[in-house]
mmCIF file of C-alpha atoms in Angstrom:
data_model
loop_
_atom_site.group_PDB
_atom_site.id
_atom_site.type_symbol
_atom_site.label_atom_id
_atom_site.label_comp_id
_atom_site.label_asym_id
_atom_site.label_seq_id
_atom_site.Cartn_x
_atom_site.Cartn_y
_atom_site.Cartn_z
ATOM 1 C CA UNK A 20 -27.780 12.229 -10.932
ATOM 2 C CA UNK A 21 -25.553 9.199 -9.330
ATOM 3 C CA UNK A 22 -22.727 8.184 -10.789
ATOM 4 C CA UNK A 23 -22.054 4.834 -12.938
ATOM 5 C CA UNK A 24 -22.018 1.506 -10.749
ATOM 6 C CA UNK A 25 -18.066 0.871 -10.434
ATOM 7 C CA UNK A 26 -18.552 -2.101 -7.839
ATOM 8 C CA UNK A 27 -16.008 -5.577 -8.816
ATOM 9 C CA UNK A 28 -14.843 -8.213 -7.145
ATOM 10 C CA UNK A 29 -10.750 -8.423 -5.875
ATOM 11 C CA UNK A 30 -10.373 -11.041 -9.103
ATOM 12 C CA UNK A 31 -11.749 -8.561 -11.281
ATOM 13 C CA UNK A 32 -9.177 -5.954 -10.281
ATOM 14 C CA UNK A 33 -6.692 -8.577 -10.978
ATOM 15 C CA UNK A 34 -7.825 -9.094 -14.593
ATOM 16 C CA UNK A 35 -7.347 -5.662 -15.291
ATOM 17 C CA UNK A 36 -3.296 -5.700 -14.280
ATOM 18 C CA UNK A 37 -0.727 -7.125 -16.198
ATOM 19 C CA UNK A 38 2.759 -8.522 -15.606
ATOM 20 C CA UNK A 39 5.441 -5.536 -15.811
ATOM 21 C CA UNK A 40 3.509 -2.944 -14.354
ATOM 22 C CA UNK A 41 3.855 -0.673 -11.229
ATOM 23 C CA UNK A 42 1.744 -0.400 -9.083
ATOM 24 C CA UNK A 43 0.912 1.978 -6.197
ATOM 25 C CA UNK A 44 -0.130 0.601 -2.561
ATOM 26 C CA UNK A 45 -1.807 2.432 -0.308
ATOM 27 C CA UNK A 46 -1.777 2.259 3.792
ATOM 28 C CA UNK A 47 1.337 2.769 5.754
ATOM 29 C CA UNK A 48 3.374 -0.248 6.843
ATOM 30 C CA UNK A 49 0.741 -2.509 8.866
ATOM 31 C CA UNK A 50 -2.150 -0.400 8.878
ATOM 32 C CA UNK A 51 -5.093 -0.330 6.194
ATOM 33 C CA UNK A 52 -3.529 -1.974 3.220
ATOM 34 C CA UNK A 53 -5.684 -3.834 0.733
ATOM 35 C CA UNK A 54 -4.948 -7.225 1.931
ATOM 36 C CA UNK A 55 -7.843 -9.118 0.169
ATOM 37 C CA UNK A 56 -6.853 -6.876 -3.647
ATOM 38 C CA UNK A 57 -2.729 -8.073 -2.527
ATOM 39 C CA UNK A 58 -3.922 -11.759 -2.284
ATOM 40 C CA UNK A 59 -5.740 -11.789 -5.276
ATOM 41 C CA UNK A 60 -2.631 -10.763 -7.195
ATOM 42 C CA UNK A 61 -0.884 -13.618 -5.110
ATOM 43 C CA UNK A 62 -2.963 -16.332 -6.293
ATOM 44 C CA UNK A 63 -2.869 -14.815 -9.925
ATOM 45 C CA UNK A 64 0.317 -15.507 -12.636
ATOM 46 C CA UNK A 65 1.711 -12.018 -12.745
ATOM 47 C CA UNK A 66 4.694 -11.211 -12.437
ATOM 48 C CA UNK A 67 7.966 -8.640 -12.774
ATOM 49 C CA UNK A 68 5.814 -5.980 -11.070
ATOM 50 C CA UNK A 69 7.091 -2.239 -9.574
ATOM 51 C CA UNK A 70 5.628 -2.324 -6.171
ATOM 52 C CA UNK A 71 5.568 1.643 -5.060
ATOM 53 C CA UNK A 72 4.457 1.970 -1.289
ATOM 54 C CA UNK A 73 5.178 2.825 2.168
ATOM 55 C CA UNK A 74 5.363 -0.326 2.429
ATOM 56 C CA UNK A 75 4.075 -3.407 4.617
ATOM 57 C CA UNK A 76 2.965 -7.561 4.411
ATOM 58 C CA UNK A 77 1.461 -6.275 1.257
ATOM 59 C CA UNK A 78 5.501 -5.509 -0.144
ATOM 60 C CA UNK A 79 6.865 -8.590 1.832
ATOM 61 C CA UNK A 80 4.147 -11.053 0.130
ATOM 62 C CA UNK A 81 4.807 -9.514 -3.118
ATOM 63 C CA UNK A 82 8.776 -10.048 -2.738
ATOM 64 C CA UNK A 83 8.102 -13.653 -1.081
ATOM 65 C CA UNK A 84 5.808 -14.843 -3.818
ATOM 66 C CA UNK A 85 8.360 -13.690 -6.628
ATOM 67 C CA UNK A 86 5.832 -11.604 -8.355
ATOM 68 C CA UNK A 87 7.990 -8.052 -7.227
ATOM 69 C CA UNK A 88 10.976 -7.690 -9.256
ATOM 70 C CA UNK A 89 11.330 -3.940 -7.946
ATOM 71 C CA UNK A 90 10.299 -2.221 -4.902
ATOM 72 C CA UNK A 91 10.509 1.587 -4.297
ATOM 73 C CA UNK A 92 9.737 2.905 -0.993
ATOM 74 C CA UNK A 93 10.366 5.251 2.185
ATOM 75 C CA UNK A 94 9.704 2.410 4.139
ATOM 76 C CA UNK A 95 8.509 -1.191 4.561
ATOM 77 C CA UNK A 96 8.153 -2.247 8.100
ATOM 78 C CA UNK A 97 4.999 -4.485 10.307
ATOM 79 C CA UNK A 98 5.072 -1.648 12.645
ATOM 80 C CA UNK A 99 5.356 -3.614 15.653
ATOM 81 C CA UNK A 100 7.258 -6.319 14.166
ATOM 82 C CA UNK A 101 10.451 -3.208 12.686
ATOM 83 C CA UNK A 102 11.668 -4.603 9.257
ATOM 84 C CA UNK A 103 9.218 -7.079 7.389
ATOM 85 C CA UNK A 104 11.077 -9.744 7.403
ATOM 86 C CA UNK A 105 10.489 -11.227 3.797
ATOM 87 C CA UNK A 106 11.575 -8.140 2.482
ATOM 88 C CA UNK A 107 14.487 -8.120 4.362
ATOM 89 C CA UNK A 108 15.501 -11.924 3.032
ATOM 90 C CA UNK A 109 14.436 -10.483 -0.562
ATOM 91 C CA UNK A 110 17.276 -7.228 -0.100
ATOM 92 C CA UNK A 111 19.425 -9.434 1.415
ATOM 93 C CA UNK A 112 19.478 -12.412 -1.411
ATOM 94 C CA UNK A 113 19.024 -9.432 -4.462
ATOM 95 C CA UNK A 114 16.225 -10.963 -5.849
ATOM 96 C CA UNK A 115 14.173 -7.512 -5.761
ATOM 97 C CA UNK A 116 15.602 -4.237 -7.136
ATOM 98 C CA UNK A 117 15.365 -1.507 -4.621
ATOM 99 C CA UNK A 118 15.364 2.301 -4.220
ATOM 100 C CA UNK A 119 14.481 2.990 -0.436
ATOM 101 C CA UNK A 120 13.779 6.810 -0.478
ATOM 102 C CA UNK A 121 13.417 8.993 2.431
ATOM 103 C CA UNK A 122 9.765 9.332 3.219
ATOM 104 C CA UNK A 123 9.611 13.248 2.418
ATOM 105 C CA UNK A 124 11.063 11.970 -0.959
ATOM 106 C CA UNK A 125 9.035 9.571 -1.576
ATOM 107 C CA UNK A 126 5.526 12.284 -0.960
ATOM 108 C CA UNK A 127 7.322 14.541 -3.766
ATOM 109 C CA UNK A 128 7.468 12.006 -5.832
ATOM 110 C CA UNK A 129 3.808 10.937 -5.577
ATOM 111 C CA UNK A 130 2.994 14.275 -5.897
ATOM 112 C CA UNK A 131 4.589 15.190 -8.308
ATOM 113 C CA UNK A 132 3.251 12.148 -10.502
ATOM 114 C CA UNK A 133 -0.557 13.610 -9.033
ATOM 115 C CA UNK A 134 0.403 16.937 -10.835
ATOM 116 C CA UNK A 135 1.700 15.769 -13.842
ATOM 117 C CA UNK A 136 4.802 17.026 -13.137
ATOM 118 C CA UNK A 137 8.417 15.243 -14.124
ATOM 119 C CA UNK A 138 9.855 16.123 -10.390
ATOM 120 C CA UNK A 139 9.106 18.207 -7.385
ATOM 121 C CA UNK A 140 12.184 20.004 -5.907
ATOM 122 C CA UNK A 141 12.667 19.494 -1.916
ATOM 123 C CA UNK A 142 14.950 19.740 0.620
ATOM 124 C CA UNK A 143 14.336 15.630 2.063
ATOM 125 C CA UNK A 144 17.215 13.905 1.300
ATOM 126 C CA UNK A 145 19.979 16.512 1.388
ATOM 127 C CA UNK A 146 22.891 15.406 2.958
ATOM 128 C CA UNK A 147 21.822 11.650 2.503
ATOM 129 C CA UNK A 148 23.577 8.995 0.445
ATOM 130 C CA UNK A 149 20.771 8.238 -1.423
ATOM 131 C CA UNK A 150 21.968 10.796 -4.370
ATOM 132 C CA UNK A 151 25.201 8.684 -4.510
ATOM 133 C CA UNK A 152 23.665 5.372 -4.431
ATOM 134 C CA UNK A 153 20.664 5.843 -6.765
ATOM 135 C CA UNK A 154 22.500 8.318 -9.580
ATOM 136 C CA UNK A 155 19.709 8.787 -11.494
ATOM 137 C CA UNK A 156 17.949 11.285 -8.606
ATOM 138 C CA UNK A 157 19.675 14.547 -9.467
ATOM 139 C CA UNK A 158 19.611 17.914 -7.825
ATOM 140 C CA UNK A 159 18.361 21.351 -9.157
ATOM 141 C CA UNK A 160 19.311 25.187 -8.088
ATOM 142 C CA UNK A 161 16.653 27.281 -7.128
ATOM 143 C CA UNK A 162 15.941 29.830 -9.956
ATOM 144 C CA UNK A 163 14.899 32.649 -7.159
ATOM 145 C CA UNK A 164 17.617 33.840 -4.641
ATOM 146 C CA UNK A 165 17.568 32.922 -1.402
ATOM 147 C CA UNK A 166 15.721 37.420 0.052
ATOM 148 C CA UNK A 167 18.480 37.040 2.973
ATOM 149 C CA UNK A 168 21.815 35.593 1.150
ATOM 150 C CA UNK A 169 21.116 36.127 -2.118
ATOM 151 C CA UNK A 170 21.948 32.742 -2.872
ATOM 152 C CA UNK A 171 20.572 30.218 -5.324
ATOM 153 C CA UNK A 172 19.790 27.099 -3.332
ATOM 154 C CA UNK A 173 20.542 23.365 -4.149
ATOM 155 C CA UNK A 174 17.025 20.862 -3.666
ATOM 156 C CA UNK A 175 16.641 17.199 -4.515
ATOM 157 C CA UNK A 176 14.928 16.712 -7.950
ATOM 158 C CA UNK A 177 12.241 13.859 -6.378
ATOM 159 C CA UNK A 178 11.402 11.816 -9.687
ATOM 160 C CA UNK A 179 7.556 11.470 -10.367
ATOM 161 C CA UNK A 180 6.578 8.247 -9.224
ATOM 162 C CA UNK A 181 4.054 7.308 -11.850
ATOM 163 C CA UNK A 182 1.683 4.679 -11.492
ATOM 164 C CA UNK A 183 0.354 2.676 -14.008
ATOM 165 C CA UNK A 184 -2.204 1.233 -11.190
ATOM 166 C CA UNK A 185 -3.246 2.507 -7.467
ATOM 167 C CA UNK A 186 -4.824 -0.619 -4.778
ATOM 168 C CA UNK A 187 -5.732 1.259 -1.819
ATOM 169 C CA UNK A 188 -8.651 0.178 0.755
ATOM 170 C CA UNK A 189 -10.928 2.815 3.022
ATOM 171 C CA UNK A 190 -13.656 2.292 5.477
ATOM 172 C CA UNK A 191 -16.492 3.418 3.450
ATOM 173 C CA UNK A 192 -17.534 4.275 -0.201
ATOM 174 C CA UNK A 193 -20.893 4.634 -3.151
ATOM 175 C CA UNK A 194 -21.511 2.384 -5.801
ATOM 176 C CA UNK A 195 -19.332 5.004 -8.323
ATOM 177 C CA UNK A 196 -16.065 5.479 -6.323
ATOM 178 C CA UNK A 197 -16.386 8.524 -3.667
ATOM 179 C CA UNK A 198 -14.463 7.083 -0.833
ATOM 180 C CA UNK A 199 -13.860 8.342 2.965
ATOM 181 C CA UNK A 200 -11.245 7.092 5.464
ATOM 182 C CA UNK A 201 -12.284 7.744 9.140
ATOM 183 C CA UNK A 202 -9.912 8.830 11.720
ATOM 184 C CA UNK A 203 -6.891 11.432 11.073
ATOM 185 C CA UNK A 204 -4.763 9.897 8.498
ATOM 186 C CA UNK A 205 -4.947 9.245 5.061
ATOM 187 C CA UNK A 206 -1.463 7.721 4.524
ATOM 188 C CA UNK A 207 -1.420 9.563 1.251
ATOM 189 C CA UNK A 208 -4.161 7.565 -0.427
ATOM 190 C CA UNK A 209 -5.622 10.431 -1.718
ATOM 191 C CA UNK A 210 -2.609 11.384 -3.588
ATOM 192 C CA UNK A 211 -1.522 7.978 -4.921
ATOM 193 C CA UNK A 212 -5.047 7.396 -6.541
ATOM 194 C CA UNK A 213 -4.348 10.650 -8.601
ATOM 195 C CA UNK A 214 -0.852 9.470 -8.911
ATOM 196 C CA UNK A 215 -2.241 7.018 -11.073
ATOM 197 C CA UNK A 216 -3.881 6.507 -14.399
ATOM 198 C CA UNK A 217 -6.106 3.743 -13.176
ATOM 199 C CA UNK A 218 -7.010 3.354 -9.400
ATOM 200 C CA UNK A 219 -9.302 0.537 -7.252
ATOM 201 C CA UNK A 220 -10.836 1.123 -4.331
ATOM 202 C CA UNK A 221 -11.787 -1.765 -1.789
ATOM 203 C CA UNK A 222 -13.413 -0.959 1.475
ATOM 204 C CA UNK A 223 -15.287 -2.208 4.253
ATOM 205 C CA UNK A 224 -18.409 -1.575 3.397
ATOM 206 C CA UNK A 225 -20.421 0.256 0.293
ATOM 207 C CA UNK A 226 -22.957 3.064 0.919
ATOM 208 C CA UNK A 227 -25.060 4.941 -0.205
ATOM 209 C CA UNK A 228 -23.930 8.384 -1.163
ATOM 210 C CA UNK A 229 -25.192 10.416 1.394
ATOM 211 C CA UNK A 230 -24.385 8.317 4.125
ATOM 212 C CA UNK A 231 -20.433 8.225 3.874
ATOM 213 C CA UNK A 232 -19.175 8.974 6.934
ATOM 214 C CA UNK A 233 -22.308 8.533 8.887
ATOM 215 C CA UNK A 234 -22.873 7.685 12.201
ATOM 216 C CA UNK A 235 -19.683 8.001 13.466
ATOM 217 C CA UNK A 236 -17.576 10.696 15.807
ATOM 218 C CA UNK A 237 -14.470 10.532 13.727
ATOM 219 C CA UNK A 238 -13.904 12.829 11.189
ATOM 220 C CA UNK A 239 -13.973 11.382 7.604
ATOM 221 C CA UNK A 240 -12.055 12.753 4.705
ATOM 222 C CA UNK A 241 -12.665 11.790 1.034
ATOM 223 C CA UNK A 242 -11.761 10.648 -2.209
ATOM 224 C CA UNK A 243 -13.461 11.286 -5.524
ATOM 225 C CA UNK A 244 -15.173 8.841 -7.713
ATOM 226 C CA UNK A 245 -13.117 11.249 -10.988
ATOM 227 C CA UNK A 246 -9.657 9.313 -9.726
ATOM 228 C CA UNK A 247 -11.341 5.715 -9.044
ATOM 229 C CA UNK A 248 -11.998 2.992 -11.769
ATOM 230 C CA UNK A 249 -13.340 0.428 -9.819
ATOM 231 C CA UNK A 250 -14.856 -0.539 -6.373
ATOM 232 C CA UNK A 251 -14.585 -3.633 -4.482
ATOM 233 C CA UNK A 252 -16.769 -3.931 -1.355
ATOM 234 C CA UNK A 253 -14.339 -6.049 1.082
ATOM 235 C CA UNK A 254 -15.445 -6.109 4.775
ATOM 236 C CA UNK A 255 -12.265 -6.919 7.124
ATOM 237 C CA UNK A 256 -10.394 -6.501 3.646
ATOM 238 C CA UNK A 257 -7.674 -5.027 4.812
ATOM 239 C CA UNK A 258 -6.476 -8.036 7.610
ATOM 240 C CA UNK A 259 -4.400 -8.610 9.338
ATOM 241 C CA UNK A 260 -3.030 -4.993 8.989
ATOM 242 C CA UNK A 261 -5.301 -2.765 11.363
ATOM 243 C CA UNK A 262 -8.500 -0.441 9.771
ATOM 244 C CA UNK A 263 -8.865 1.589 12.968
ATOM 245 C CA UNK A 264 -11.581 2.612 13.828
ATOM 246 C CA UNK A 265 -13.208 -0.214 12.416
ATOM 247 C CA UNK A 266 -10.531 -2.642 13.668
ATOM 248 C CA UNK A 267 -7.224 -3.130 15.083
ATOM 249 C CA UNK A 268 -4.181 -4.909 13.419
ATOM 250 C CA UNK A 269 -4.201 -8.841 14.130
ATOM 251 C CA UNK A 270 -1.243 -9.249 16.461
ATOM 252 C CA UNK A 271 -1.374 -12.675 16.654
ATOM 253 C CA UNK A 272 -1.741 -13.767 13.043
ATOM 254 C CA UNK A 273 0.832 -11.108 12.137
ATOM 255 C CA UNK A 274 3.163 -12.506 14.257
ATOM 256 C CA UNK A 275 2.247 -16.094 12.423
ATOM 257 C CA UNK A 276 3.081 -14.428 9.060
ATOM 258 C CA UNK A 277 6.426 -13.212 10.730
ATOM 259 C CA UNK A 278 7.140 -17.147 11.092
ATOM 260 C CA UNK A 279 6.281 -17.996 7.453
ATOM 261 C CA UNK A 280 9.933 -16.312 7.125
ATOM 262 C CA UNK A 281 12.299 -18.588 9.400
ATOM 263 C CA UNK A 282 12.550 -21.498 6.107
ATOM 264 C CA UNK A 283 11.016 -22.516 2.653
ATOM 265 C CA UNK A 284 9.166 -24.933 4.855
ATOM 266 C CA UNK A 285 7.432 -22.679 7.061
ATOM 267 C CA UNK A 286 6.582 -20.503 3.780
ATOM 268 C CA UNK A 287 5.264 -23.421 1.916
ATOM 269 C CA UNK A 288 3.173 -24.290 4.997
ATOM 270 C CA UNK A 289 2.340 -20.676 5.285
ATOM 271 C CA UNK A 290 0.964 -20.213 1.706
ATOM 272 C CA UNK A 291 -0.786 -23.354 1.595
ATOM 273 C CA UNK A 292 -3.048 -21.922 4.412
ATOM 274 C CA UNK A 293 -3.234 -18.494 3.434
ATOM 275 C CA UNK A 294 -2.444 -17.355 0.459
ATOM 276 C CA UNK A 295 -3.178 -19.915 -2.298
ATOM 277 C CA UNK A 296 -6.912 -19.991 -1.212
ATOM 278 C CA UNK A 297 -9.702 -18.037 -2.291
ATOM 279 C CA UNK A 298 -11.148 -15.283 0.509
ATOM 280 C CA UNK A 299 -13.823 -17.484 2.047
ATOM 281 C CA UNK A 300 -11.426 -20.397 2.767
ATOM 282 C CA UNK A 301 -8.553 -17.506 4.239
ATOM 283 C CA UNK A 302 -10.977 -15.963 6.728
ATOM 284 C CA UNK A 303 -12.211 -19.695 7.809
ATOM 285 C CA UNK A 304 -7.926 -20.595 8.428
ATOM 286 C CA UNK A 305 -7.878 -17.553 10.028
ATOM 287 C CA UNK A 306 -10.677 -18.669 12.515
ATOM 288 C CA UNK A 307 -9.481 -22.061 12.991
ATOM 289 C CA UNK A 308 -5.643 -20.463 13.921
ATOM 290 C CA UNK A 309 -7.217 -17.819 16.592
ATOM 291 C CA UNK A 310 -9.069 -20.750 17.834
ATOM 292 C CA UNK A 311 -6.558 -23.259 18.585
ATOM 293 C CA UNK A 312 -4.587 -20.419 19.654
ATOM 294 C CA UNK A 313 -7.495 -19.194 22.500
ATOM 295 C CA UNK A 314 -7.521 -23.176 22.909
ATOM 296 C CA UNK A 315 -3.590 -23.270 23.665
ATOM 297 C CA UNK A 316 -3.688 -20.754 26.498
ATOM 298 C CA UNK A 317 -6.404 -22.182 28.543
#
């Protein structure tokens, strides 16, 4: 028996989020975030939001548009561009809380928060400053002696990183939420969608049960429709970051975005274009840039 119809639009998700909450972003740095879900939210009035992700443009946006008041992640870089450069301004001028966590950290936390637990203990971030800086992550001694030493070891406590909402975007899913990425990686999607008490898929294109992950020679891995609460059907959602195998990052435009960061005037010209539009008029900008680019270099 098939499962209930999930599908929504990116403005539906929206509705369902409110100001104040955090939310979980899936991808890693530039590669498959949910672009078209993140400007939704950018054309939409909330605000004072906990952004948790390994973070890319989807983190920078959120800190340029004012909508982020707190960020916690292991990372948040453009991958070939190092340190997204509106979250770097945002650190830099303190208008965004932060707790930068090593990346091992950062997993135990998510999992923990997927288990229903209040912490994981692990060994990431011994010997680090974050302890001393963020005073609220504690540490914990091993109950069970160390078989060689006898010794009861000292671990990081990594807090739970609960969700109240989980964006992420995958190549393929069904009407009710089962969801495959294709390739190797699942930057931890699968996790942060259990991570979180309500979690929205978008992805490039909406199947039929039996056909996820047909047709191609990658291997395809899966999330279940029990951890998703609604599905958006976005094809090239996830631009400019890359959706491999489906389709690279957008160099060109990322580097454009990268700009949109040298003044308030380039952001305001920036935001007119691209993010305070709806999805049809973005993609058609987005056309009209590569082409008077390709028209530049002839």
């Amino acid at each position: 028996m098939p499962g209930p119809d999930k599908r929504c639009t990116e403005d539906e998700v929206v509705a369902e989020l409110r100001s104040g909450m955090t939310i979980g972003i899936g991808g890693w740095a530039s590669r498959r975030k949910p672009m078209s879900i993140i400007r939704a939210i950018l054309r939409s009035d909330l605000t004072d939001l906990t952004v948790v992700a390994y973070g890319g443009p989807d983190v920078g946006l959120l800190c340029r548009s004012g909508q982020a008041s707190k960020v916690i992640s292991g990372f948040v870089s453009l991958d070939t561009i190092p340190l997204e450069p509106h979250y770097r301004a945002a650190r830099q001028s303190g208008s965004i809380r932060a707790e930068e966590l090593d990346e091992g950290m950062f997993l135990s936390g998510l999992q923990a928060a997927a288990w229903r637990l209040p912490f994981l203990p692990t060994r990431a971030g011994l010997g680090s400053d974050v302890p001393r800086v963020m005073p609220h992550i504690t540490t914990v001694r091993s109950p069970y002696p160390d078989p060689d030493t006898g010794e009861h070891e000292e671990l990081i406590a990594a807090p739970a990183l609960r969700l109240d909402v989980a964006l992420v975007h995958q190549h393929r899913a069904d009407a009710s939420g089962n969801a495959v990425w294709l390739g190797e990686d699942p930057y931890f999607d699968d996790i942060m969608v259990r991570a979180a008490e309500r979690s929205f898929v978008s992805c490039e294109k909406v199947l039929p049960t039996a056909e996820l992950g047909a047709g191609t020679d990658v291997t395809h891995h899966s999330i279940s429709r029990m951890d998703v609460t609604g599905v958006v059907e976005a094809p090239g959602g996830a631009h400019f970051t890359e959706c491999l195998p489906d389709y690279g990052r957008d160099e060109a435009f990322q580097r454009h975005y990268a700009g949109s960061a040298r003044s308030d005037e380039a952001w305001a010209e920036f935001s007119e274009r691209f993010v305070q539009v709806d999805e049809e008029t973005y993609r058609a900008h987005v056309r009209e840039l590569a082409a008077a680019a390709e028209e530049g270099d002839k």
